[in-house]
């Protein structure tokens, strides 16, 4: 299980956010926004060869 | 009248003396005073000074402090975060980020230990809970303050008119000796370092560092992460060769050894506690007295980066928002933020079984898992979650925080 999991609402055609659960006790739900620091960290994680878990 | 000497030094100390012109202008260390009194150098007046107005030739009289939460007033996420060091981020004091590499662990807490008579109510305490007596090469720990490009525009960095940076702060360190502060231009990967030397362990000391102006490397005037301060607490050999002469004290490309060489090890013992408050970064060659702000002012500034809408440790049973059942298995609610956040924020949450109550028409249901953010933008967002039992579609509902450990907030920090 990856630390990131994509979120896709039933009304959406593709995921619009990703949830980070890193064991810190705080869960972040991160919107796909290029100015968001957490989203930049997610993109860097993906660029390092990782893949988020698919949305339910 | 005889005996009035003009256009010559009135004191035999030469250029350091007093000069009077035939027009009656007086210069102190100036032979060409163009106003009634002109002083070259510093002036110290022990009494009250009044004037029609004061015109500052550099910097400004108010809003001088560029960094936020310098007096450690705002702690929205937590007033005590233990066992930090396993990851990097914002855990306790607003706007001050903790970074660690290695096995060192510490508790960050809001403390009432402050320098006497300076008007500070709180400091940030770093309590070492897992020591690193012999750091590995890549080990380090530092406190960081990140700043938007548009908030450092007044330094005119990268231009011929670039200004100096005056940093001042109060600190109480368990270690005597050299401590390092790095000031980094993230946009152009340039850094300059400065040191302060602790004379007495475990005693409050005020220090200031004047970083040189940088005529290279312009900074974009925008809301992105462009510059950052590092308060180094220890560093392994990759960043610290133990020789302060290796430290880069002029602007240059961000290096490794040049970043923290000479830094003492604040993490070498679990009895070590490091305190800091009164941090002020301002334009110019002089560190002026700390600019205090009201709590409301400082909180509002911090809420551009983080907004805690509900904290169970403050109040359980607290209302969060009006919501509704979008369908039988989905509850939604919307929130407007108290100010425009720096970017579209992430949803910050601590959740668990029955942490959030959905109350409608005499019924209570609960959200056990996580909320998902949707339709977010810097002024507000929507959320959705699946309650633990089927509800009635289109029913209005109230969303209530239900557990003392529950948290719900929004983060758009740098």
Coordinates of C-alpha atoms in Angstrom, one line a residue:
Chain A
X1 CA 0.0 0.0 0.0
X2 CA 1.4 3.4 -1.0
X3 CA 1.4 6.4 1.2
X4 CA -0.7 8.2 -1.4
X5 CA -4.2 7.2 -2.7
X6 CA -6.1 8.9 -5.4
X7 CA -9.6 10.2 -4.8
X8 CA -12.3 10.3 -7.5
X9 CA -15.9 11.3 -6.8
X10 CA -18.7 9.5 -8.5
X11 CA -19.5 12.7 -10.4
X12 CA -15.9 13.1 -11.7
X13 CA -14.4 11.6 -14.8
X14 CA -10.9 11.5 -13.2
X15 CA -9.3 11.9 -9.8
X16 CA -9.2 15.5 -8.5
X17 CA -7.2 14.9 -5.2
X18 CA -4.9 12.5 -3.5
X19 CA -4.8 11.5 0.2
X20 CA -1.4 11.3 2.0
X21 CA -1.3 8.9 5.0
X22 CA 2.3 8.9 6.1
X23 CA 1.9 7.6 9.7
X24 CA 2.4 11.0 11.3
X25 CA -1.2 10.9 12.6
X26 CA -2.3 13.8 10.3
X27 CA -3.9 12.8 7.0
X28 CA -3.7 15.3 4.2
X29 CA -6.2 15.4 1.3
X30 CA -4.4 17.3 -1.5
X31 CA -6.1 19.0 -4.4
X32 CA -4.5 18.9 -7.8
X33 CA -3.2 22.5 -7.8
X34 CA 0.2 23.4 -9.1
X35 CA 0.7 26.1 -6.4
X36 CA 0.0 23.7 -3.5
X37 CA 3.2 22.7 -1.8
X38 CA 1.9 19.2 -0.9
X39 CA 0.9 18.6 -4.5
X40 CA 4.4 19.5 -5.6
X41 CA 5.7 17.0 -3.1
X42 CA 3.3 14.4 -4.5
X43 CA 4.5 15.1 -8.1
X44 CA 8.1 14.7 -6.9
X45 CA 7.2 11.4 -5.3
X46 CA 5.7 10.2 -8.6
X47 CA 8.6 11.5 -10.6
X48 CA 10.9 9.4 -8.3
X49 CA 9.1 6.3 -9.8
X50 CA 6.3 5.8 -7.3
X51 CA 2.6 5.2 -8.0
X52 CA -0.3 6.1 -5.9
X53 CA -3.0 3.6 -5.0
X54 CA -6.0 3.8 -7.3
X55 CA -9.2 5.5 -6.2
X56 CA -12.0 3.2 -4.9
Chain B
X1 CA 29.4 90.0 16.2
X2 CA 32.9 88.9 16.6
X3 CA 34.0 85.5 17.7
X4 CA 31.6 83.5 15.5
X5 CA 33.6 81.2 13.4
X6 CA 32.1 79.9 10.2
X7 CA 33.2 77.6 7.4
X8 CA 35.7 75.9 9.5
X9 CA 35.8 73.1 12.0
X10 CA 34.7 74.3 15.5
X11 CA 36.5 71.6 17.2
X12 CA 40.1 70.5 16.7
X13 CA 39.1 66.8 16.1
X14 CA 39.0 67.6 12.4
X15 CA 36.5 65.8 10.2
X16 CA 34.9 64.3 13.3
X17 CA 34.1 67.6 14.8
X18 CA 31.5 70.3 14.3
X19 CA 31.3 72.6 11.3
X20 CA 29.2 75.7 10.9
X21 CA 28.4 77.4 7.5
X22 CA 27.8 81.1 7.0
X23 CA 24.2 80.2 6.5
X24 CA 24.0 78.9 10.0
X25 CA 23.9 75.2 9.1
X26 CA 25.7 73.0 11.6
X27 CA 27.4 69.7 10.6
X28 CA 28.6 67.0 12.9
X29 CA 31.3 65.1 11.1
X30 CA 30.1 66.9 8.0
X31 CA 31.6 70.1 6.4
X32 CA 28.8 70.6 3.9
X33 CA 25.6 70.6 6.0
X34 CA 22.7 71.6 3.8
X35 CA 20.1 71.6 6.6
X36 CA 20.2 73.3 10.0
X37 CA 21.7 70.1 11.5
X38 CA 23.4 67.3 9.6
X39 CA 25.0 64.4 11.3
X40 CA 27.3 61.9 9.5
X41 CA 27.1 58.7 11.5
X42 CA 24.9 57.6 14.3
X43 CA 23.2 59.9 16.8
X44 CA 22.1 58.9 20.3
X45 CA 19.5 61.0 22.2
X46 CA 18.5 59.9 25.6
X47 CA 15.5 62.2 25.9
X48 CA 12.3 62.5 23.9
X49 CA 12.7 63.6 20.3
X50 CA 9.9 65.4 18.5
X51 CA 9.6 66.6 14.9
X52 CA 7.0 67.6 12.4
X53 CA 7.6 64.2 10.8
X54 CA 10.2 61.5 10.5
X55 CA 11.4 60.5 7.1
X56 CA 13.3 57.2 7.0
X57 CA 15.8 57.1 4.2
X58 CA 15.9 53.3 4.4
X59 CA 13.3 50.8 5.5
X60 CA 10.1 52.1 7.1
X61 CA 8.8 53.1 10.5
X62 CA 6.0 50.4 10.8
X63 CA 5.5 47.0 9.3
X64 CA 9.3 46.6 9.3
X65 CA 9.1 42.9 10.4
X66 CA 8.8 40.7 7.3
X67 CA 8.7 37.3 9.0
X68 CA 5.5 36.1 10.7
X69 CA 4.9 34.8 14.2
X70 CA 8.3 36.0 15.4
X71 CA 7.1 36.2 19.0
X72 CA 5.7 32.7 18.8
X73 CA 2.1 33.7 19.5
X74 CA 0.3 31.5 17.1
X75 CA 0.2 27.7 17.4
X76 CA -2.9 26.5 15.4
X77 CA -1.8 22.9 14.7
X78 CA -0.6 22.1 18.2
X79 CA 1.1 23.7 21.2
X80 CA 3.2 20.6 21.7
X81 CA 4.4 18.1 19.1
X82 CA 6.4 15.2 20.4
X83 CA 8.7 12.7 18.7
X84 CA 9.2 15.0 15.7
X85 CA 12.0 14.3 13.3
X86 CA 10.7 11.3 11.4
X87 CA 9.4 13.6 8.7
X88 CA 9.8 17.3 7.8
X89 CA 7.0 19.8 8.1
X90 CA 5.0 22.2 10.2
X91 CA 4.1 20.5 13.4
X92 CA 3.6 23.2 16.1
X93 CA 4.3 26.9 15.9
X94 CA 2.8 28.5 12.8
X95 CA 5.1 29.3 9.9
X96 CA 8.2 27.6 11.5
X97 CA 9.1 24.4 9.7
X98 CA 11.1 21.6 11.3
X99 CA 13.6 19.6 9.2
X100 CA 15.5 16.6 10.4
X101 CA 17.7 13.9 8.9
X102 CA 18.7 11.0 11.1
X103 CA 17.6 9.4 14.3
X104 CA 17.4 12.6 16.3
X105 CA 13.9 13.3 17.8
X106 CA 12.6 16.3 19.7
X107 CA 9.5 17.8 21.1
X108 CA 8.5 21.3 19.8
X109 CA 6.4 23.2 22.3
X110 CA 5.0 26.6 23.2
X111 CA 6.8 27.8 26.4
X112 CA 6.5 30.7 28.7
X113 CA 10.3 30.9 29.3
X114 CA 11.2 34.2 27.7
X115 CA 13.8 37.0 28.0
X116 CA 12.9 39.1 31.0
X117 CA 11.5 42.6 30.4
X118 CA 11.3 42.3 26.6
X119 CA 7.5 41.9 26.3
X120 CA 7.4 38.4 24.9
X121 CA 4.8 36.0 26.2
X122 CA 6.1 32.8 24.6
X123 CA 9.1 31.1 23.0
X124 CA 9.5 28.0 20.9
X125 CA 11.2 25.2 22.9
X126 CA 13.1 22.4 21.2
X127 CA 13.5 19.6 23.7
X128 CA 15.9 16.9 22.5
X129 CA 14.3 13.5 23.3
X130 CA 16.6 11.3 21.1
X131 CA 20.2 12.6 21.0
X132 CA 22.6 12.4 18.2
X133 CA 26.0 12.5 19.9
X134 CA 28.0 11.5 16.8
X135 CA 26.1 12.6 13.7
X136 CA 26.4 10.7 10.5
X137 CA 27.6 12.7 7.5
X138 CA 24.1 13.5 6.2
X139 CA 22.4 14.1 9.6
X140 CA 21.1 17.5 10.5
X141 CA 18.3 19.4 12.2
X142 CA 17.2 23.0 11.6
X143 CA 14.2 25.3 12.0
X144 CA 13.1 27.0 8.8
X145 CA 11.1 30.0 7.9
X146 CA 9.9 30.2 4.3
X147 CA 8.8 33.5 2.6
X148 CA 6.9 34.3 -0.5
X149 CA 8.6 36.3 -3.3
X150 CA 6.2 39.2 -3.0
X151 CA 7.1 39.6 0.7
X152 CA 10.8 40.1 0.0
X153 CA 10.5 42.4 -3.0
X154 CA 11.5 45.4 -0.8
X155 CA 15.1 44.0 -0.6
X156 CA 15.4 44.7 -4.4
X157 CA 17.5 41.6 -4.6
X158 CA 19.2 41.1 -8.0
X159 CA 19.3 44.8 -8.7
X160 CA 21.9 47.6 -8.3
X161 CA 19.8 48.9 -5.5
X162 CA 19.8 45.7 -3.5
X163 CA 19.4 46.1 0.3
X164 CA 21.0 44.4 3.3
X165 CA 19.0 42.0 5.5
X166 CA 18.9 42.6 9.2
X167 CA 18.0 39.6 11.3
X168 CA 17.6 39.7 15.1
X169 CA 16.3 37.2 17.6
X170 CA 16.5 36.1 21.3
X171 CA 17.8 32.6 21.9
X172 CA 18.6 30.4 24.8
X173 CA 20.9 27.5 23.8
X174 CA 22.3 24.6 25.8
X175 CA 25.6 25.0 24.0
X176 CA 28.1 27.7 24.0
X177 CA 29.9 28.5 20.8
X178 CA 29.1 29.1 17.2
X179 CA 25.6 28.7 15.8
X180 CA 24.8 29.1 12.1
X181 CA 22.0 30.8 10.3
X182 CA 21.6 30.3 6.5
X183 CA 19.6 32.8 4.3
X184 CA 18.8 31.2 1.0
X185 CA 17.4 32.5 -2.3
X186 CA 15.5 29.3 -3.3
X187 CA 14.7 30.7 -6.7
X188 CA 18.3 31.1 -7.8
X189 CA 19.9 28.5 -5.4
X190 CA 22.1 31.1 -3.8
X191 CA 22.9 31.3 -0.1
X192 CA 24.7 33.4 2.5
X193 CA 25.5 32.3 6.0
X194 CA 26.0 34.2 9.3
X195 CA 27.0 33.1 12.8
X196 CA 26.1 34.0 16.3
X197 CA 28.2 32.9 19.3
X198 CA 26.5 31.8 22.5
X199 CA 28.6 33.1 25.5
X200 CA 26.6 31.4 28.3
X201 CA 24.7 28.2 28.0
X202 CA 21.1 28.2 29.0
X203 CA 20.8 31.9 29.3
X204 CA 18.8 34.3 27.1
X205 CA 20.9 36.3 24.7
X206 CA 19.9 38.7 21.9
X207 CA 21.8 38.4 18.6
X208 CA 21.6 40.1 15.3
X209 CA 23.2 39.3 11.9
X210 CA 23.4 41.7 9.0
X211 CA 23.4 39.7 5.7
X212 CA 24.9 41.5 2.7
X213 CA 22.9 42.8 -0.1
X214 CA 22.8 40.6 -3.3
X215 CA 22.9 42.3 -6.6
X216 CA 22.6 39.0 -8.4
X217 CA 19.6 36.7 -8.6
X218 CA 16.3 38.5 -8.9
X219 CA 13.3 37.3 -7.0
X220 CA 9.9 36.8 -8.7
X221 CA 7.3 39.0 -7.0
X222 CA 4.7 36.3 -6.5
X223 CA 3.2 34.0 -3.9
X224 CA 5.7 31.1 -4.4
X225 CA 8.4 29.9 -2.0
X226 CA 11.4 32.1 -2.9
X227 CA 13.5 32.7 0.2
X228 CA 14.1 30.9 3.5
X229 CA 15.9 31.2 6.8
X230 CA 17.6 28.2 8.4
X231 CA 18.3 28.1 12.1
X232 CA 20.8 25.2 12.2
X233 CA 20.8 23.1 15.4
X234 CA 23.4 20.5 14.3
X235 CA 24.9 19.2 11.1
X236 CA 27.0 16.2 10.0
X237 CA 30.2 16.4 8.0
X238 CA 28.4 16.8 4.7
X239 CA 27.4 20.3 5.8
X240 CA 29.8 21.0 8.6
X241 CA 33.6 20.3 8.6
X242 CA 33.9 21.8 12.0
X243 CA 35.7 24.9 10.8
X244 CA 33.7 28.1 10.8
X245 CA 36.1 29.5 8.2
X246 CA 34.5 27.1 5.7
X247 CA 31.2 28.9 6.1
X248 CA 30.1 31.0 3.1
X249 CA 29.6 34.5 4.4
X250 CA 29.1 36.1 0.9
X251 CA 26.4 35.3 -1.5
X252 CA 27.2 32.3 -3.7
X253 CA 25.6 29.2 -5.1
X254 CA 24.1 27.1 -2.2
X255 CA 26.8 24.6 -1.3
X256 CA 27.1 21.9 1.3
X257 CA 30.1 22.6 3.6
X258 CA 29.5 26.3 3.3
X259 CA 26.1 26.0 4.8
X260 CA 26.7 25.0 8.4
X261 CA 30.4 24.7 9.1
X262 CA 31.3 25.5 12.7
X263 CA 27.8 24.8 14.0
X264 CA 27.8 23.3 17.5
X265 CA 25.7 20.2 18.2
X266 CA 22.6 21.2 20.1
X267 CA 21.3 17.6 19.8
X268 CA 24.2 15.9 21.6
X269 CA 22.3 15.2 24.8
X270 CA 18.6 14.5 25.8
X271 CA 19.0 17.1 28.6
X272 CA 19.4 19.8 25.9
X273 CA 16.6 22.4 25.5
X274 CA 16.8 25.2 22.9
X275 CA 14.5 28.2 23.0
X276 CA 14.0 31.0 20.5
X277 CA 11.6 34.0 20.2
X278 CA 11.6 37.6 19.0
X279 CA 12.7 36.7 15.5
X280 CA 12.7 39.8 13.2
X281 CA 13.9 40.1 9.6
X282 CA 13.9 43.6 8.1
X283 CA 15.4 45.7 5.5
X284 CA 18.6 47.6 6.2
X285 CA 22.0 47.6 7.9
X286 CA 20.6 47.9 11.5
X287 CA 18.4 45.5 13.5
X288 CA 15.7 47.7 15.1
X289 CA 13.8 46.9 18.2
X290 CA 11.3 44.0 17.8
X291 CA 8.0 45.1 16.2
X292 CA 5.3 43.6 18.4
X293 CA 1.9 42.8 16.9
X294 CA -1.4 42.0 18.4
X295 CA -2.4 38.3 18.5
X296 CA -5.3 39.0 16.1
X297 CA -3.0 40.6 13.6
X298 CA -0.4 37.8 13.8
X299 CA -3.2 35.1 13.6
X300 CA -4.7 36.7 10.5
X301 CA -1.3 36.7 8.8
X302 CA -0.8 33.0 9.7
X303 CA -4.2 32.1 8.4
X304 CA -3.1 32.8 4.9
X305 CA -1.0 29.6 5.3
X306 CA -3.0 27.5 7.8
X307 CA -6.5 27.7 9.1
X308 CA -7.7 25.3 11.9
X309 CA -11.5 25.3 11.7
X310 CA -12.0 22.8 14.5
X311 CA -9.7 21.4 17.2
X312 CA -11.1 18.8 19.6
X313 CA -8.5 19.7 22.2
X314 CA -10.1 23.2 22.4
X315 CA -13.7 22.2 22.2
X316 CA -15.5 18.9 21.5
X317 CA -19.1 19.1 20.3
X318 CA -18.1 22.2 18.3
X319 CA -20.0 23.1 15.1
X320 CA -18.0 23.1 11.9
X321 CA -20.6 23.8 9.2
X322 CA -24.0 23.3 7.8
X323 CA -24.1 20.3 5.4
X324 CA -26.5 17.9 3.8
X325 CA -26.9 14.4 2.6
X326 CA -26.1 14.6 -1.1
X327 CA -27.3 11.0 -1.3
X328 CA -28.1 8.3 1.2
X329 CA -24.4 7.4 1.5
X330 CA -22.7 10.7 1.2
X331 CA -22.7 13.8 3.4
X332 CA -21.2 17.1 2.1
X333 CA -20.4 20.5 3.6
X334 CA -18.8 23.7 2.4
X335 CA -16.5 26.1 4.2
X336 CA -15.4 29.7 3.5
X337 CA -12.0 30.6 4.8
X338 CA -11.5 33.8 6.9
X339 CA -9.0 35.1 4.4
X340 CA -7.7 34.2 0.9
X341 CA -5.2 31.5 1.4
X342 CA -1.8 31.5 -0.4
X343 CA -2.9 28.7 -2.7
X344 CA -5.7 26.2 -2.9
X345 CA -5.1 24.4 0.4
X346 CA -4.8 20.8 1.4
X347 CA -7.3 19.4 3.9
X348 CA -5.5 18.7 7.2
X349 CA -7.3 16.2 9.4
X350 CA -7.0 13.9 12.3
X351 CA -9.8 11.4 12.1
X352 CA -11.0 8.2 13.6
X353 CA -14.1 6.3 14.6
X354 CA -17.0 8.7 15.3
X355 CA -14.7 11.7 15.3
X356 CA -17.3 13.7 13.4
X357 CA -21.0 13.7 14.0
X358 CA -23.7 14.3 11.4
X359 CA -26.8 15.6 13.1
X360 CA -30.1 15.9 11.3
X361 CA -33.8 15.8 12.2
X362 CA -33.2 14.2 15.6
X363 CA -30.8 11.6 14.2
X364 CA -27.1 11.3 14.7
X365 CA -24.7 9.6 12.3
X366 CA -20.9 9.6 12.3
X367 CA -18.0 9.8 10.0
X368 CA -15.4 7.2 10.8
X369 CA -12.9 7.8 8.1
X370 CA -11.5 10.8 6.2
X371 CA -13.1 13.7 4.5
X372 CA -12.2 14.4 0.9
X373 CA -11.7 17.9 -0.3
X374 CA -13.5 19.0 -3.5
X375 CA -14.1 22.1 -5.6
X376 CA -11.4 23.8 -3.6
X377 CA -10.0 27.2 -4.2
X378 CA -8.1 29.7 -2.1
X379 CA -11.3 31.2 -0.6
X380 CA -13.2 28.0 0.3
X381 CA -13.9 24.4 -0.5
X382 CA -16.4 21.6 -0.3
X383 CA -15.9 18.2 1.4
X384 CA -17.5 14.8 1.2
X385 CA -17.5 11.6 3.2
X386 CA -19.4 8.4 3.7
X387 CA -21.3 8.2 7.0
X388 CA -21.3 5.0 9.0
X389 CA -25.1 4.5 8.3
X390 CA -27.4 5.3 5.5
X391 CA -29.0 8.7 5.6
X392 CA -31.8 10.4 3.8
X393 CA -30.9 12.1 0.5
X394 CA -31.2 15.9 0.4
X395 CA -31.7 16.2 4.2
X396 CA -29.9 19.2 5.7
X397 CA -27.5 18.3 8.5
X398 CA -25.0 19.9 10.9
X399 CA -21.4 18.7 10.9
X400 CA -20.1 18.5 14.5
X401 CA -16.6 17.8 15.8
X402 CA -17.1 14.9 18.2
X403 CA -13.7 13.8 19.7
X404 CA -11.0 15.6 21.6
X405 CA -8.4 14.2 19.3
X406 CA -10.2 15.3 16.1
X407 CA -8.7 18.1 14.0
X408 CA -9.9 19.7 10.8
X409 CA -7.9 22.4 9.1
X410 CA -6.5 23.7 5.8
X411 CA -2.9 24.1 4.8
X412 CA -1.4 26.3 2.0
X413 CA 2.0 26.7 3.6
X414 CA 5.2 27.0 1.7

